[in-house]
PDB file of C-alpha atoms in Angstrom:
ATOM      1  CA  MET G   1      -3.052  70.842 -17.503  1.00 71.00           C
ATOM      2  CA  LEU G   2      -5.747  71.164 -14.885  1.00 70.00           C
ATOM      3  CA  ARG G   3      -6.506  74.285 -12.983  1.00 70.00           C
ATOM      4  CA  ILE G   4      -6.075  73.738  -9.261  1.00 72.00           C
ATOM      5  CA  LYS G   5      -6.638  76.170  -6.446  1.00 70.00           C
ATOM      6  CA  LYS G   6      -3.622  76.981  -4.288  1.00 73.00           C
ATOM      7  CA  GLY G   7      -4.611  79.310  -1.511  1.00 75.00           C
ATOM      8  CA  ASP G   8      -6.389  82.249  -3.141  1.00 78.00           C
ATOM      9  CA  SER G   9      -4.958  81.724  -6.621  1.00 78.00           C
ATOM     10  CA  TRP G  10      -5.357  79.191  -9.433  1.00 76.00           C
ATOM     11  CA  GLU G  11      -2.443  77.285 -10.966  1.00 77.00           C
ATOM     12  CA  LEU G  12      -2.049  74.854 -13.840  1.00 78.00           C
ATOM     13  CA  ALA G  13      -0.852  71.425 -12.747  1.00 82.00           C
ATOM     14  CA  PRO G  14      -0.623  67.926 -14.212  1.00 88.00           C
ATOM     15  CA  ILE G  15      -2.371  64.881 -12.761  1.00 91.00           C
ATOM     16  CA  LYS G  16      -0.244  62.197 -11.149  1.00 94.00           C
ATOM     17  CA  ALA G  17      -1.912  58.779 -10.899  1.00 95.00           C
ATOM     18  CA  LYS G  18      -1.208  55.130 -10.129  1.00 96.00           C
ATOM     19  CA  ILE G  19      -2.954  52.761 -12.526  1.00 95.00           C
ATOM     20  CA  ARG G  20      -3.204  49.009 -12.171  1.00 96.00           C
ATOM     21  CA  LEU G  21      -3.592  46.756 -15.202  1.00 95.00           C
ATOM     22  CA  ASP G  22      -4.034  42.965 -14.896  1.00 95.00           C
ATOM     23  CA  PHE G  23      -3.037  41.015 -18.008  1.00 94.00           C
ATOM     24  CA  ARG G  24      -5.003  37.812 -18.566  1.00 92.00           C
ATOM     25  CA  GLY G  25      -3.675  34.373 -19.457  1.00 88.00           C
ATOM     26  CA  GLU G  26      -5.715  31.242 -20.164  1.00 82.00           C
ATOM     27  CA  GLU G  27      -4.833  27.599 -20.713  1.00 74.00           C
ATOM     28  CA  SER G  28      -4.090  26.953 -24.348  1.00 69.00           C
ATOM     29  CA  ARG G  29      -3.670  23.727 -26.227  1.00 59.00           C
ATOM     30  CA  GLN G  30      -0.237  23.069 -27.603  1.00 59.00           C
ATOM     31  CA  SER G  31       0.872  20.035 -29.518  1.00 45.00           C
ATOM     32  CA  PHE G  32      -0.081  16.496 -28.555  1.00 52.00           C
ATOM     33  CA  PHE G  33       3.301  15.820 -26.938  1.00 56.00           C
ATOM     34  CA  PHE G  34       3.614  18.958 -24.830  1.00 62.00           C
ATOM     35  CA  GLY G  35       0.104  19.205 -23.365  1.00 60.00           C
ATOM     36  CA  LYS G  36      -1.500  22.486 -22.339  1.00 67.00           C
ATOM     37  CA  ALA G  37       0.292  25.727 -21.627  1.00 71.00           C
ATOM     38  CA  LYS G  38      -0.260  26.869 -18.055  1.00 86.00           C
ATOM     39  CA  PRO G  39      -2.381  30.012 -17.653  1.00 89.00           C
ATOM     40  CA  GLU G  40       0.272  31.499 -15.357  1.00 91.00           C
ATOM     41  CA  ALA G  41       2.872  31.247 -18.123  1.00 91.00           C
ATOM     42  CA  ALA G  42       0.453  32.780 -20.636  1.00 91.00           C
ATOM     43  CA  ALA G  43      -0.316  35.695 -18.276  1.00 92.00           C
ATOM     44  CA  GLU G  44       3.382  36.286 -17.586  1.00 93.00           C
ATOM     45  CA  SER G  45       4.152  36.235 -21.302  1.00 92.00           C
ATOM     46  CA  GLN G  46       1.326  38.688 -21.998  1.00 93.00           C
ATOM     47  CA  ARG G  47       2.575  40.964 -19.197  1.00 94.00           C
ATOM     48  CA  GLN G  48       6.139  40.984 -20.575  1.00 94.00           C
ATOM     49  CA  HIS G  49       4.857  41.792 -24.051  1.00 94.00           C
ATOM     50  CA  GLN G  50       2.623  44.626 -22.809  1.00 93.00           C
ATOM     51  CA  VAL G  51       5.325  46.053 -20.510  1.00 93.00           C
ATOM     52  CA  ALA G  52       7.651  46.350 -23.519  1.00 92.00           C
ATOM     53  CA  ILE G  53       4.910  48.200 -25.409  1.00 90.00           C
ATOM     54  CA  LEU G  54       4.106  50.488 -22.463  1.00 90.00           C
ATOM     55  CA  LYS G  55       7.779  51.399 -21.996  1.00 90.00           C
ATOM     56  CA  ASN G  56       8.490  52.102 -25.660  1.00 88.00           C
ATOM     57  CA  LEU G  57       5.282  53.655 -26.954  1.00 81.00           C
ATOM     58  CA  PRO G  58       5.120  57.457 -26.780  1.00 84.00           C
ATOM     59  CA  TRP G  59       1.940  58.659 -25.084  1.00 81.00           C
ATOM     60  CA  GLN G  60       0.764  62.133 -26.029  1.00 85.00           C
ATOM     61  CA  GLY G  61       0.207  64.164 -22.872  1.00 88.00           C
ATOM     62  CA  VAL G  62       1.387  61.335 -20.582  1.00 92.00           C
ATOM     63  CA  THR G  63       4.751  60.687 -18.958  1.00 91.00           C
ATOM     64  CA  LEU G  64       5.404  57.195 -17.624  1.00 92.00           C
ATOM     65  CA  GLU G  65       7.274  57.763 -14.363  1.00 93.00           C
ATOM     66  CA  GLU G  66       7.379  54.257 -12.947  1.00 94.00           C
ATOM     67  CA  LEU G  67       6.364  50.785 -14.074  1.00 94.00           C
ATOM     68  CA  ASN G  68       6.215  47.958 -11.529  1.00 95.00           C
ATOM     69  CA  ALA G  69       5.721  44.434 -12.905  1.00 93.00           C
ATOM     70  CA  ASP G  70       7.038  42.630  -9.813  1.00 93.00           C
ATOM     71  CA  TYR G  71       3.607  41.522  -8.611  1.00 94.00           C
ATOM     72  CA  GLU G  72       2.863  37.830  -8.314  1.00 95.00           C
ATOM     73  CA  VAL G  73       0.633  36.194 -10.927  1.00 94.00           C
ATOM     74  CA  TYR G  74      -2.695  35.104  -9.395  1.00 92.00           C
ATOM     75  CA  THR G  75      -5.332  32.667 -10.648  1.00 92.00           C
ATOM     76  CA  VAL G  76      -9.109  32.446 -10.457  1.00 90.00           C
ATOM     77  CA  THR G  77     -11.554  29.840 -11.714  1.00 87.00           C
ATOM     78  CA  ALA G  78     -13.899  31.000 -14.467  1.00 79.00           C
ATOM     79  CA  PRO G  79     -17.466  30.294 -13.291  1.00 79.00           C
ATOM     80  CA  GLU G  80     -18.844  29.623 -16.779  1.00 78.00           C
ATOM     81  CA  ARG G  81     -16.275  27.013 -17.869  1.00 76.00           C
ATOM     82  CA  GLY G  82     -14.540  26.004 -14.664  1.00 79.00           C
ATOM     83  CA  GLU G  83     -11.101  26.659 -16.196  1.00 83.00           C
ATOM     84  CA  LYS G  84      -8.273  28.445 -14.422  1.00 87.00           C
ATOM     85  CA  ILE G  85      -7.515  31.969 -15.600  1.00 90.00           C
ATOM     86  CA  ALA G  86      -4.338  33.730 -14.503  1.00 93.00           C
ATOM     87  CA  TYR G  87      -3.739  37.468 -14.179  1.00 94.00           C
ATOM     88  CA  ALA G  88      -0.356  39.215 -14.153  1.00 95.00           C
ATOM     89  CA  PRO G  89      -0.631  42.690 -12.545  1.00 96.00           C
ATOM     90  CA  VAL G  90       1.333  45.779 -13.561  1.00 96.00           C
ATOM     91  CA  GLU G  91       1.239  49.101 -11.725  1.00 97.00           C
ATOM     92  CA  LEU G  92       2.030  52.308 -13.590  1.00 95.00           C
ATOM     93  CA  THR G  93       2.732  55.716 -12.118  1.00 96.00           C
ATOM     94  CA  VAL G  94       1.997  58.365 -14.731  1.00 95.00           C
ATOM     95  CA  THR G  95       1.793  62.126 -15.004  1.00 94.00           C
ATOM     96  CA  ALA G  96      -0.886  63.351 -17.403  1.00 92.00           C
ATOM     97  CA  ASP G  97      -1.647  66.800 -18.743  1.00 90.00           C
ATOM     98  CA  SER G  98      -5.412  66.216 -18.471  1.00 85.00           C
ATOM     99  CA  LEU G  99      -8.044  63.702 -17.444  1.00 85.00           C
ATOM    100  CA  GLU G 100      -8.608  62.830 -21.117  1.00 85.00           C
ATOM    101  CA  ASP G 101      -5.008  61.677 -21.408  1.00 87.00           C
ATOM    102  CA  LEU G 102      -5.680  58.963 -18.810  1.00 88.00           C
ATOM    103  CA  PHE G 103      -8.442  57.384 -20.925  1.00 84.00           C
ATOM    104  CA  ALA G 104      -5.914  55.402 -22.958  1.00 83.00           C
ATOM    105  CA  PHE G 105      -5.249  53.436 -19.772  1.00 88.00           C
ATOM    106  CA  VAL G 106      -8.593  53.308 -17.980  1.00 86.00           C
ATOM    107  CA  LEU G 107     -10.655  52.240 -21.008  1.00 83.00           C
ATOM    108  CA  ARG G 108      -8.507  49.144 -21.550  1.00 86.00           C
ATOM    109  CA  GLU G 109      -9.919  45.716 -20.783  1.00 87.00           C
ATOM    110  CA  GLU G 110      -6.983  45.108 -18.406  1.00 91.00           C
ATOM    111  CA  PHE G 111      -7.758  48.193 -16.274  1.00 91.00           C
ATOM    112  CA  ARG G 112      -8.494  47.379 -12.622  1.00 93.00           C
ATOM    113  CA  LYS G 113      -7.819  50.425 -10.442  1.00 94.00           C
ATOM    114  CA  ILE G 114      -6.737  54.054 -10.453  1.00 93.00           C
ATOM    115  CA  LYS G 115      -5.568  56.273  -7.614  1.00 95.00           C
ATOM    116  CA  ILE G 116      -5.070  59.997  -8.179  1.00 92.00           C
ATOM    117  CA  LEU G 117      -1.933  60.973  -6.254  1.00 93.00           C
ATOM    118  CA  GLU G 118      -1.796  64.676  -7.180  1.00 89.00           C
ATOM    119  CA  PRO G 119      -3.503  67.084  -6.934  1.00 86.00           C
ATOM    120  CA  GLU G 120      -5.445  66.291  -3.786  1.00 82.00           C
ATOM    121  CA  GLU G 121      -8.496  68.171  -5.020  1.00 79.00           C
ATOM    122  CA  LEU G 122      -9.775  68.833  -8.557  1.00 77.00           C
ATOM    123  CA  THR G 123     -12.171  71.499  -9.730  1.00 76.00           C
ATOM    124  CA  LEU G 124     -13.526  71.179 -13.259  1.00 77.00           C
ATOM    125  CA  SER G 125     -15.302  73.936 -15.130  1.00 80.00           C
ATOM    126  CA  ASN G 126     -18.383  73.102 -17.202  1.00 87.00           C
ATOM    127  CA  PHE G 127     -16.256  73.228 -20.354  1.00 87.00           C
ATOM    128  CA  GLU G 128     -13.624  70.865 -18.909  1.00 83.00           C
ATOM    129  CA  MET G 129     -16.305  68.420 -17.777  1.00 85.00           C
ATOM    130  CA  GLU G 130     -18.008  68.523 -21.205  1.00 89.00           C
ATOM    131  CA  ARG G 131     -14.678  67.958 -22.946  1.00 86.00           C
ATOM    132  CA  THR G 132     -13.877  65.039 -20.634  1.00 84.00           C
ATOM    133  CA  ILE G 133     -17.249  63.356 -21.189  1.00 87.00           C
ATOM    134  CA  PHE G 134     -17.024  63.940 -24.963  1.00 88.00           C
ATOM    135  CA  LYS G 135     -13.541  62.411 -25.112  1.00 85.00           C
ATOM    136  CA  MET G 136     -14.660  59.440 -23.019  1.00 82.00           C
ATOM    137  CA  GLY G 137     -17.552  58.769 -25.397  1.00 84.00           C
ATOM    138  CA  GLN G 138     -15.264  59.121 -28.395  1.00 82.00           C
ATOM    139  CA  GLU G 139     -12.703  56.673 -26.975  1.00 79.00           C
ATOM    140  CA  TYR G 140     -15.454  54.217 -26.047  1.00 77.00           C
ATOM    141  CA  ARG G 141     -16.900  54.291 -29.577  1.00 79.00           C
ATOM    142  CA  ASN G 142     -13.421  53.864 -31.076  1.00 78.00           C
ATOM    143  CA  GLY G 143     -12.931  50.781 -28.907  1.00 71.00           C
ATOM    144  CA  LEU G 144     -16.253  49.333 -30.022  1.00 64.00           C
ATOM    145  CA  ASN G 145     -15.377  50.036 -33.668  1.00 65.00           C
ATOM    146  CA  GLN G 146     -12.053  48.236 -33.329  1.00 67.00           C
ATOM    147  CA  GLU G 147     -13.781  45.210 -31.805  1.00 60.00           C
ATOM    148  CA  GLY G 148     -16.309  45.146 -34.652  1.00 53.00           C
ATOM    149  CA  TYR G 149     -19.410  46.015 -32.611  1.00 45.00           C
ATOM    150  CA  LEU G 150     -20.179  49.182 -34.574  1.00 42.00           C
ATOM    151  CA  HIS G 151     -20.215  49.602 -38.346  1.00 40.00           C
TER     152      HIS G 151
END
């Protein structure tokens, strides 16, 4: 929980945030008879798979309050290859005990945007800031290790 100032006193309060994740889908080759899979279908399939994981996976220090997957799939053209890439957005509303608990969402490749809904103002002590930066570095290194960049 974060310490927030209410009037002249300090209280412990969770952080409420909206997080947007955009799941990517690319054209993929299927068999000779069926042609290519559309990127929109791949993005939608990826979104459905990830939504099931997000709903069912317990997150330590995080409560999933709302999950909105009703956004339309959008496409862009990749500048390097000229292929269409589709993205299927999902918006989560979560309550977290600390800033560090939000890292599981914001350090994902699919992360696009975060909006802190509550509290309106945050004050971090030196210790809290150090802990937050340490945890961010730790999560970043773990991600690089999982992708095989670090040994």
